[in-house]
Coordinates of C-alpha atoms in Angstrom, one line a residue:
M6 CA 12.8 137.8 89.9
L7 CA 10.0 140.3 91.6
A8 CA 11.8 143.2 90.1
L9 CA 11.2 141.7 86.6
R10 CA 7.5 140.5 87.8
A11 CA 8.7 137.0 87.3
T12 CA 6.3 134.7 90.0
P13 CA 8.8 132.6 92.1
N14 CA 7.6 129.0 92.8
V15 CA 8.7 126.3 95.0
F16 CA 11.6 125.5 93.2
S17 CA 13.3 129.0 93.6
Y18 CA 11.9 129.3 97.0
G19 CA 13.6 125.7 97.9
A20 CA 17.1 126.8 96.1
A21 CA 16.8 130.7 98.1
I22 CA 16.2 128.6 101.2
S23 CA 18.8 126.1 100.7
A24 CA 21.4 128.6 100.1
T25 CA 20.4 130.4 103.5
A26 CA 20.9 127.1 105.1
S27 CA 24.4 126.7 104.0
A28 CA 25.3 129.5 105.8
A29 CA 23.6 129.1 109.0
E30 CA 21.4 132.3 108.4
W31 CA 18.0 130.4 109.7
K32 CA 16.3 134.1 110.5
L33 CA 16.3 134.6 106.7
A34 CA 15.0 131.0 105.8
M35 CA 12.4 131.4 108.0
E36 CA 11.3 134.4 106.3
L37 CA 11.4 132.7 103.2
I38 CA 9.3 130.0 104.5
Q39 CA 6.6 132.6 106.1
E40 CA 6.7 134.5 102.1
L41 CA 6.4 131.2 100.4
S42 CA 2.9 129.9 103.0
H43 CA 1.6 133.4 102.5
S44 CA 1.8 133.2 98.6
R45 CA -0.2 130.3 99.5
I46 CA 2.1 127.8 98.1
Q47 CA 3.1 124.4 100.2
P48 CA 6.2 124.3 101.4
S49 CA 8.0 121.2 99.5
V50 CA 9.5 119.0 102.0
I51 CA 12.9 120.1 99.8
C52 CA 12.5 123.8 101.5
C53 CA 11.5 122.3 105.3
N54 CA 14.7 120.0 105.2
A55 CA 17.0 123.3 103.9
L56 CA 15.2 125.3 106.9
L57 CA 16.2 122.2 109.3
T58 CA 19.7 122.4 108.0
A59 CA 20.0 126.2 109.1
Y60 CA 18.6 124.9 112.2
A61 CA 20.9 122.1 112.9
N62 CA 24.1 124.7 111.7
S63 CA 22.8 127.3 114.1
T64 CA 22.4 124.5 116.9
L65 CA 18.4 125.4 117.3
W66 CA 17.3 122.5 118.1
E67 CA 14.2 123.4 120.0
R68 CA 13.3 124.7 116.6
A69 CA 14.3 122.0 114.7
L70 CA 12.3 119.1 116.5
H71 CA 9.6 121.8 116.2
L72 CA 9.5 121.8 112.9
F73 CA 10.3 118.4 112.1
L74 CA 7.2 116.8 114.0
H75 CA 4.9 119.5 111.6
M76 CA 6.4 117.9 108.9
E77 CA 5.4 114.3 109.9
K78 CA 2.3 115.8 110.6
E79 CA 1.3 117.6 107.4
L80 CA 4.3 116.5 105.0
R81 CA 6.2 113.3 104.4
A82 CA 9.5 113.9 106.3
D83 CA 12.0 112.0 104.7
D84 CA 15.8 110.6 104.9
V85 CA 17.3 113.8 105.3
S86 CA 14.6 115.5 107.5
L87 CA 15.4 112.8 110.2
G88 CA 19.1 113.6 109.3
A89 CA 18.9 116.8 110.1
A90 CA 17.0 117.0 113.1
I91 CA 19.0 114.4 114.7
A92 CA 22.0 116.7 113.7
A93 CA 21.0 119.6 115.1
C94 CA 20.8 118.1 118.9
S95 CA 24.2 117.2 118.5
D96 CA 25.3 118.7 121.7
F97 CA 26.9 118.0 125.0
S98 CA 23.7 118.5 126.6
T99 CA 21.3 117.7 123.8
W100 CA 22.5 114.3 122.5
P101 CA 20.0 112.1 124.0
W102 CA 17.2 113.6 122.2
A103 CA 19.2 112.7 119.3
L104 CA 19.3 109.2 120.3
S105 CA 15.4 109.3 121.5
L106 CA 14.5 110.8 118.3
L107 CA 16.0 107.7 116.1
F108 CA 15.1 105.4 118.5
S109 CA 11.3 106.7 118.6
Q110 CA 11.2 106.4 114.5
L111 CA 12.9 103.0 114.6
R112 CA 10.1 101.8 116.5
G113 CA 7.1 103.6 115.0
R114 CA 5.9 106.2 117.6
R115 CA 5.8 108.4 115.0
G116 CA 4.1 108.7 112.0
V117 CA 6.8 108.5 109.6
S118 CA 9.4 105.3 108.7
A119 CA 12.2 107.2 107.7
V120 CA 15.1 104.8 109.9
L121 CA 14.4 102.1 107.5
R122 CA 13.9 102.3 103.9
D123 CA 13.6 98.6 101.6
D124 CA 15.1 97.2 104.9
R125 CA 18.1 99.0 104.9
P126 CA 19.1 101.5 108.1
N127 CA 19.2 105.3 107.3
A128 CA 22.3 105.8 106.8
V129 CA 22.1 109.8 107.5
A130 CA 20.3 109.6 110.4
I131 CA 22.5 106.9 112.0
N132 CA 25.8 108.6 111.4
A133 CA 24.0 112.2 112.4
A134 CA 23.4 110.0 115.7
L135 CA 27.0 108.6 115.8
R136 CA 28.6 112.5 115.6
S137 CA 26.0 113.4 118.8
C138 CA 27.9 110.9 120.4
E139 CA 31.3 111.4 119.7
I140 CA 30.8 115.2 120.8
S141 CA 29.3 114.1 123.7
T142 CA 31.7 111.4 124.4
A143 CA 28.8 108.9 124.7
W144 CA 30.9 105.8 124.3
A145 CA 28.6 103.7 125.7
S146 CA 25.2 105.1 123.6
A147 CA 27.3 104.6 120.7
M148 CA 28.0 101.5 121.3
G149 CA 24.2 100.8 121.5
V150 CA 23.3 102.4 118.1
H151 CA 26.1 100.0 116.4
A152 CA 24.6 97.2 118.4
E153 CA 20.3 98.1 117.0
F154 CA 21.8 98.9 113.6
G155 CA 24.9 96.8 112.6
E156 CA 23.3 93.8 111.2
F157 CA 21.6 95.6 108.8
S158 CA 23.6 95.4 105.2
L159 CA 25.4 98.8 104.1
R160 CA 27.0 99.5 101.1
A161 CA 30.9 99.6 101.3
E162 CA 31.3 103.1 101.8
E163 CA 28.7 103.6 104.3
H164 CA 30.1 100.9 106.2
I165 CA 33.5 102.5 105.9
T166 CA 31.9 106.1 106.8
R167 CA 30.2 103.8 110.1
A168 CA 33.7 102.7 111.4
R169 CA 34.9 105.9 111.3
H170 CA 32.5 107.6 113.4
M171 CA 32.9 104.4 115.6
M172 CA 36.9 105.2 115.8
A173 CA 36.7 108.3 116.5
I174 CA 34.3 108.1 119.7
C175 CA 36.2 105.2 120.7
G176 CA 39.3 107.3 120.6
R177 CA 37.6 110.2 122.6
A178 CA 36.6 107.4 125.3
G179 CA 39.9 106.3 125.7
R180 CA 39.4 102.9 123.8
W181 CA 41.7 102.3 121.1
E182 CA 41.5 98.2 121.5
W183 CA 37.6 99.0 119.9
A184 CA 38.8 101.9 117.7
L185 CA 41.4 99.4 116.5
F186 CA 38.3 96.6 115.9
F187 CA 36.5 99.1 113.7
F188 CA 39.6 100.2 111.6
D189 CA 39.5 96.5 111.0
R190 CA 35.8 96.3 110.1
A191 CA 36.7 99.5 107.3
M192 CA 39.7 97.6 106.0
K193 CA 38.0 94.9 105.0
Y194 CA 36.4 97.1 101.8
G195 CA 40.0 98.5 101.5
A196 CA 42.8 100.5 102.8
S197 CA 42.6 104.7 102.6
E198 CA 44.6 107.1 104.5
T199 CA 41.5 108.7 105.9
S200 CA 40.7 105.7 107.8
Y201 CA 44.3 105.2 108.9
N202 CA 44.6 108.8 110.0
T203 CA 41.1 108.5 112.3
A204 CA 42.6 104.6 114.0
I205 CA 45.9 106.8 114.6
T206 CA 43.9 110.0 115.9
A207 CA 41.9 107.5 118.3
C208 CA 45.2 105.8 119.8
E209 CA 46.6 109.2 120.3
R210 CA 43.7 110.3 122.7
S211 CA 43.9 107.1 124.4
G212 CA 47.7 107.3 124.9
A213 CA 47.9 104.0 122.8
W214 CA 51.6 105.7 120.6
Q215 CA 52.9 102.2 120.2
Q216 CA 49.5 101.5 118.1
A217 CA 49.6 104.2 116.3
L218 CA 53.2 103.8 115.3
S219 CA 52.3 100.4 114.4
L220 CA 49.9 100.9 112.2
F221 CA 51.7 104.5 110.7
D222 CA 54.5 102.0 109.7
Q223 CA 51.5 100.1 107.8
M224 CA 50.3 103.2 106.6
C225 CA 53.8 103.9 105.1
S226 CA 54.2 100.1 103.7
N227 CA 50.9 100.7 101.6
R228 CA 52.6 103.8 100.6
L229 CA 49.6 106.2 102.2
A230 CA 51.3 108.6 104.4
S231 CA 51.0 112.0 103.9
T232 CA 51.7 115.3 105.7
R233 CA 48.4 114.8 107.5
S234 CA 49.6 111.2 108.3
Y235 CA 52.9 112.7 109.8
G236 CA 50.6 115.3 111.7
S237 CA 48.7 112.6 113.3
I238 CA 51.6 110.2 114.3
I239 CA 53.6 113.5 115.6
N240 CA 50.5 114.4 117.9
A241 CA 50.3 110.5 119.6
F242 CA 53.9 110.9 120.5
Q243 CA 53.7 114.6 121.7
S244 CA 50.6 113.2 124.7
S245 CA 53.3 110.5 125.7
A246 CA 56.0 112.9 125.6
Q247 CA 58.3 110.9 123.1
W248 CA 60.5 113.6 121.8
R249 CA 62.8 111.8 120.7
L250 CA 60.7 110.3 118.0
A251 CA 58.7 112.8 117.0
V252 CA 61.9 115.0 116.0
Q253 CA 62.6 111.6 114.2
L254 CA 59.5 111.5 111.8
L255 CA 59.5 115.3 111.4
H256 CA 63.2 114.5 109.9
Q257 CA 61.9 111.5 108.0
M258 CA 59.6 114.0 106.4
W259 CA 62.3 116.1 105.1
I260 CA 64.1 112.9 104.2
D261 CA 61.0 112.0 102.1
R262 CA 60.5 115.6 100.8
T263 CA 57.1 115.5 102.6
E264 CA 56.4 119.5 103.0
W265 CA 56.0 120.3 106.7
N266 CA 53.4 122.6 108.1
T267 CA 52.7 124.4 111.0
V268 CA 50.4 121.8 112.7
T269 CA 53.2 119.1 112.4
C270 CA 56.0 121.2 113.4
N271 CA 54.1 122.9 116.0
A272 CA 53.4 119.0 117.9
A273 CA 57.3 118.0 117.2
L274 CA 57.7 121.6 119.4
S275 CA 54.8 120.8 122.1
S276 CA 56.4 117.1 122.6
C277 CA 60.3 118.7 123.1
E278 CA 58.6 121.7 125.8
K279 CA 56.8 118.6 127.8
A280 CA 59.9 117.0 128.0
G281 CA 62.1 120.1 128.9
E282 CA 64.1 120.0 125.5
R283 CA 64.9 123.5 125.4
K284 CA 67.8 123.3 122.5
M285 CA 65.7 121.1 120.5
A286 CA 62.5 123.1 120.4
L287 CA 64.8 126.4 119.7
F288 CA 65.9 124.4 117.1
L289 CA 62.7 123.4 115.7
L290 CA 61.6 126.7 115.7
Q291 CA 64.8 128.2 113.8
S292 CA 64.3 124.8 111.4
M293 CA 60.8 126.3 110.7
T294 CA 62.2 129.4 109.6
R295 CA 64.4 127.5 107.3
Q296 CA 61.6 125.7 105.6
S297 CA 59.6 128.8 105.3
V298 CA 57.1 127.1 107.9
Q299 CA 54.8 129.9 109.2
A300 CA 55.2 130.4 113.2
D301 CA 51.7 131.1 115.2
E302 CA 50.9 131.5 118.6
I303 CA 50.9 127.7 119.4
T304 CA 54.9 127.6 118.2
Y305 CA 55.8 130.6 120.3
N306 CA 54.0 129.2 123.3
A307 CA 55.7 126.1 123.3
A308 CA 59.1 127.8 122.6
I309 CA 58.9 130.3 125.6
S310 CA 57.1 127.4 127.7
A311 CA 60.4 125.2 127.2
C312 CA 62.3 128.3 128.5
E313 CA 60.3 128.6 131.4
R314 CA 60.9 124.8 131.9
T315 CA 65.0 125.5 132.1
D316 CA 64.7 128.6 134.1
R317 CA 66.2 130.2 130.9
W318 CA 64.8 134.3 131.9
D319 CA 66.1 135.8 129.0
L320 CA 66.0 133.4 125.9
A321 CA 61.6 133.5 126.9
L322 CA 61.5 137.5 126.8
H323 CA 63.3 137.1 124.0
L324 CA 60.9 134.8 122.5
L325 CA 58.0 136.9 123.9
A326 CA 59.8 140.0 121.7
E327 CA 60.0 138.1 118.6
M328 CA 56.8 136.8 118.6
Q329 CA 55.3 140.9 119.1
S330 CA 57.3 141.5 116.1
N331 CA 55.7 139.0 114.3
S332 CA 52.3 140.8 115.0
L333 CA 51.4 137.7 116.8
P334 CA 49.6 139.3 120.2
P335 CA 50.8 137.4 123.4
S336 CA 48.7 134.8 124.8
D337 CA 47.7 134.2 128.3
T338 CA 49.9 131.0 128.0
S339 CA 52.9 132.6 126.6
L340 CA 53.0 135.9 129.0
T341 CA 52.3 133.1 131.7
A342 CA 55.5 131.2 130.8
A343 CA 57.5 134.1 130.1
I344 CA 56.5 135.6 133.5
S345 CA 57.1 132.3 135.1
A346 CA 60.4 132.2 133.7
C347 CA 61.8 134.9 135.9
K348 CA 61.7 133.1 139.0
T349 CA 64.9 132.9 138.9
P350 CA 67.1 134.9 141.9
G351 CA 67.0 138.4 141.5
E352 CA 64.7 138.6 138.2
W353 CA 61.4 138.8 139.7
E354 CA 61.6 142.7 138.7
R355 CA 61.8 141.8 134.9
A356 CA 58.4 140.0 135.7
L357 CA 57.3 143.5 137.1
R358 CA 57.9 145.2 134.0
L359 CA 56.8 142.6 131.8
M360 CA 52.8 142.9 133.6
A361 CA 53.3 146.7 133.7
G362 CA 53.9 146.7 129.8
L363 CA 51.1 144.3 129.4
G364 CA 48.8 147.1 131.5
M365 CA 49.1 149.6 129.3
Q366 CA 47.7 147.2 126.3
Q367 CA 45.5 145.2 127.9
A368 CA 43.6 144.1 131.4
P369 CA 45.8 141.2 132.8
S370 CA 43.8 138.3 133.5
T371 CA 43.9 136.4 136.7
I372 CA 46.3 133.3 135.3
S373 CA 49.0 136.2 134.3
T374 CA 48.3 137.9 137.4
N375 CA 48.8 134.5 139.6
A376 CA 52.0 133.7 137.8
L377 CA 53.3 136.8 138.8
L378 CA 52.3 136.2 142.3
F379 CA 54.0 133.0 142.5
C380 CA 57.0 134.8 140.9
L381 CA 57.3 137.4 143.7
A382 CA 56.5 134.8 146.6
H383 CA 59.3 133.1 145.4
A384 CA 61.5 136.4 146.0
S385 CA 59.8 136.6 149.2
Q386 CA 58.3 139.9 148.1
W387 CA 55.1 139.8 150.2
E388 CA 54.4 143.5 149.8
L389 CA 54.6 143.7 146.2
S390 CA 52.5 140.6 146.0
F391 CA 49.6 142.3 147.8
S392 CA 50.3 145.7 146.1
T393 CA 50.0 143.8 142.9
I394 CA 46.7 142.1 143.7
L395 CA 45.3 145.5 144.4
S396 CA 46.7 147.4 141.5
Y397 CA 45.4 144.8 138.9
Q398 CA 41.9 144.0 138.7
A399 CA 41.6 140.6 137.8
Q400 CA 39.2 137.9 139.2
R401 CA 41.0 135.9 142.4
D402 CA 41.2 132.2 142.5
H403 CA 42.4 129.9 144.8
L404 CA 45.4 130.2 143.5
S405 CA 45.9 133.8 143.9
Y406 CA 45.5 133.2 147.8
Q407 CA 47.8 130.3 147.6
A408 CA 50.7 132.7 146.1
L409 CA 49.7 135.2 148.8
I410 CA 49.9 132.9 151.2
A411 CA 53.2 131.8 150.1
A412 CA 54.4 134.9 149.9
C413 CA 54.0 135.7 153.6
R414 CA 55.2 132.2 154.6
A415 CA 58.5 133.1 152.4
A416 CA 59.2 136.5 154.3
M417 CA 58.1 135.2 158.4
K418 CA 54.9 137.4 157.7
W419 CA 52.5 134.9 159.8
Q420 CA 50.6 137.8 161.0
Y421 CA 49.3 138.7 157.6
G422 CA 49.0 135.2 156.3
L423 CA 46.6 134.6 159.2
A424 CA 44.5 137.8 158.3
L425 CA 44.6 136.7 154.8
C426 CA 43.0 133.2 155.8
E427 CA 40.5 134.9 158.1
S428 CA 39.4 137.3 154.9
M429 CA 39.1 134.4 152.4
P430 CA 36.4 133.2 150.4
Q431 CA 34.9 129.7 151.5
V432 CA 35.8 129.0 148.1
A433 CA 39.2 129.4 148.1
Q434 CA 39.7 127.7 151.3
A435 CA 39.8 124.0 150.2
G436 CA 42.1 124.7 147.3
C437 CA 44.4 126.5 149.7
L438 CA 45.0 123.5 152.8
A439 CA 48.4 122.8 151.4
C440 CA 49.9 126.7 152.2
L441 CA 47.8 126.7 155.3
G442 CA 50.0 123.5 156.5
L443 CA 53.3 125.1 155.3
L444 CA 52.0 128.6 157.1
S445 CA 51.5 126.6 160.1
T446 CA 55.0 125.9 159.8
S447 CA 56.0 129.1 160.0
L448 CA 54.5 129.6 163.3
V449 CA 55.9 126.5 164.5
A450 CA 59.2 128.2 163.4
F451 CA 58.2 131.7 164.8

């Protein structure tokens, strides 16, 4: 427009600022607002709301609050303004600001009546405040917001949205009974797949897999179940290690010709891993290949951990190699599980080679180094334990010292164990009390 000598107006600036806000480009949005002001054009509420949204998307809550207070003084802030300002405070540390802003507007402490419009609550602002409670797991505060605004009349879709927020909050807080209460309220306005999925996830997070299964049965009766629904209920069984039910549901998906995806398969495979069902975990991995479902890092991590739980180092190393051949770099979880699988007597040298191979590609982490130390301690290789901790420059924690003390105890090298205790940082001493007790038994035996 400038190149064609067409003068931009407040509407063209508003559209440009909105575009930058959706991309969280807050610096560009702020520069456009400044250009607008230099052009002696008063920024509109729409322009300021777009900048507020950009701040919210970038979690710049201080800038958002400052701009909102300026809008109250110079412009007429609206529902979107308040909702964006509250959304900017939706973080673990700033959520009290979101609630404070909401309630201060309700009580008229600011110059705008944005919370109430025609005796109806500002759904955008209230839902933004509830999202902040969900992120921070502030269940009691969310219940307070609901109690304050629950008596106002809402449209059906607003009731449903509010109930879903409350279900998610209750699920994060482990309050599945309250989650089902809000689910019943949402059902008064019609059954939907999203409401069912939210309630099932809330029960899953609370460990109430029986209630989640009951909801899923209702969902199937209403013919609302989808791949996402199966993923939600299988996740519930993953948390409770009900691996048989998880595998059964995955099989039911195949019977019903419901498409498998990586998420649902990973949930079932993780359930088998937690239960120590290595054979079923590997069978599911093979089934994913047959069904053309892409295995990812989570898939292999669960399968390798299942092999580690059953001391099948050979299968763990095979899966690790397969993972790398599929262009999936090993994570700390997969590498730690593979190394831990080598604690089988006589296989500690494989763990050393595995760690050495990793060291050529990246610096080993504290987690993987600790896994190797415990593997060496299990094999009474105390000298290699000390050389390992010196070779790999990973940060030491209390588990590192536990592994070293365990290696000294296994080799009856109590002198080195005592010297290690003297040089141990005070922070690590509290976590090593159990190992120090084991070392004392070695002294008695000596």
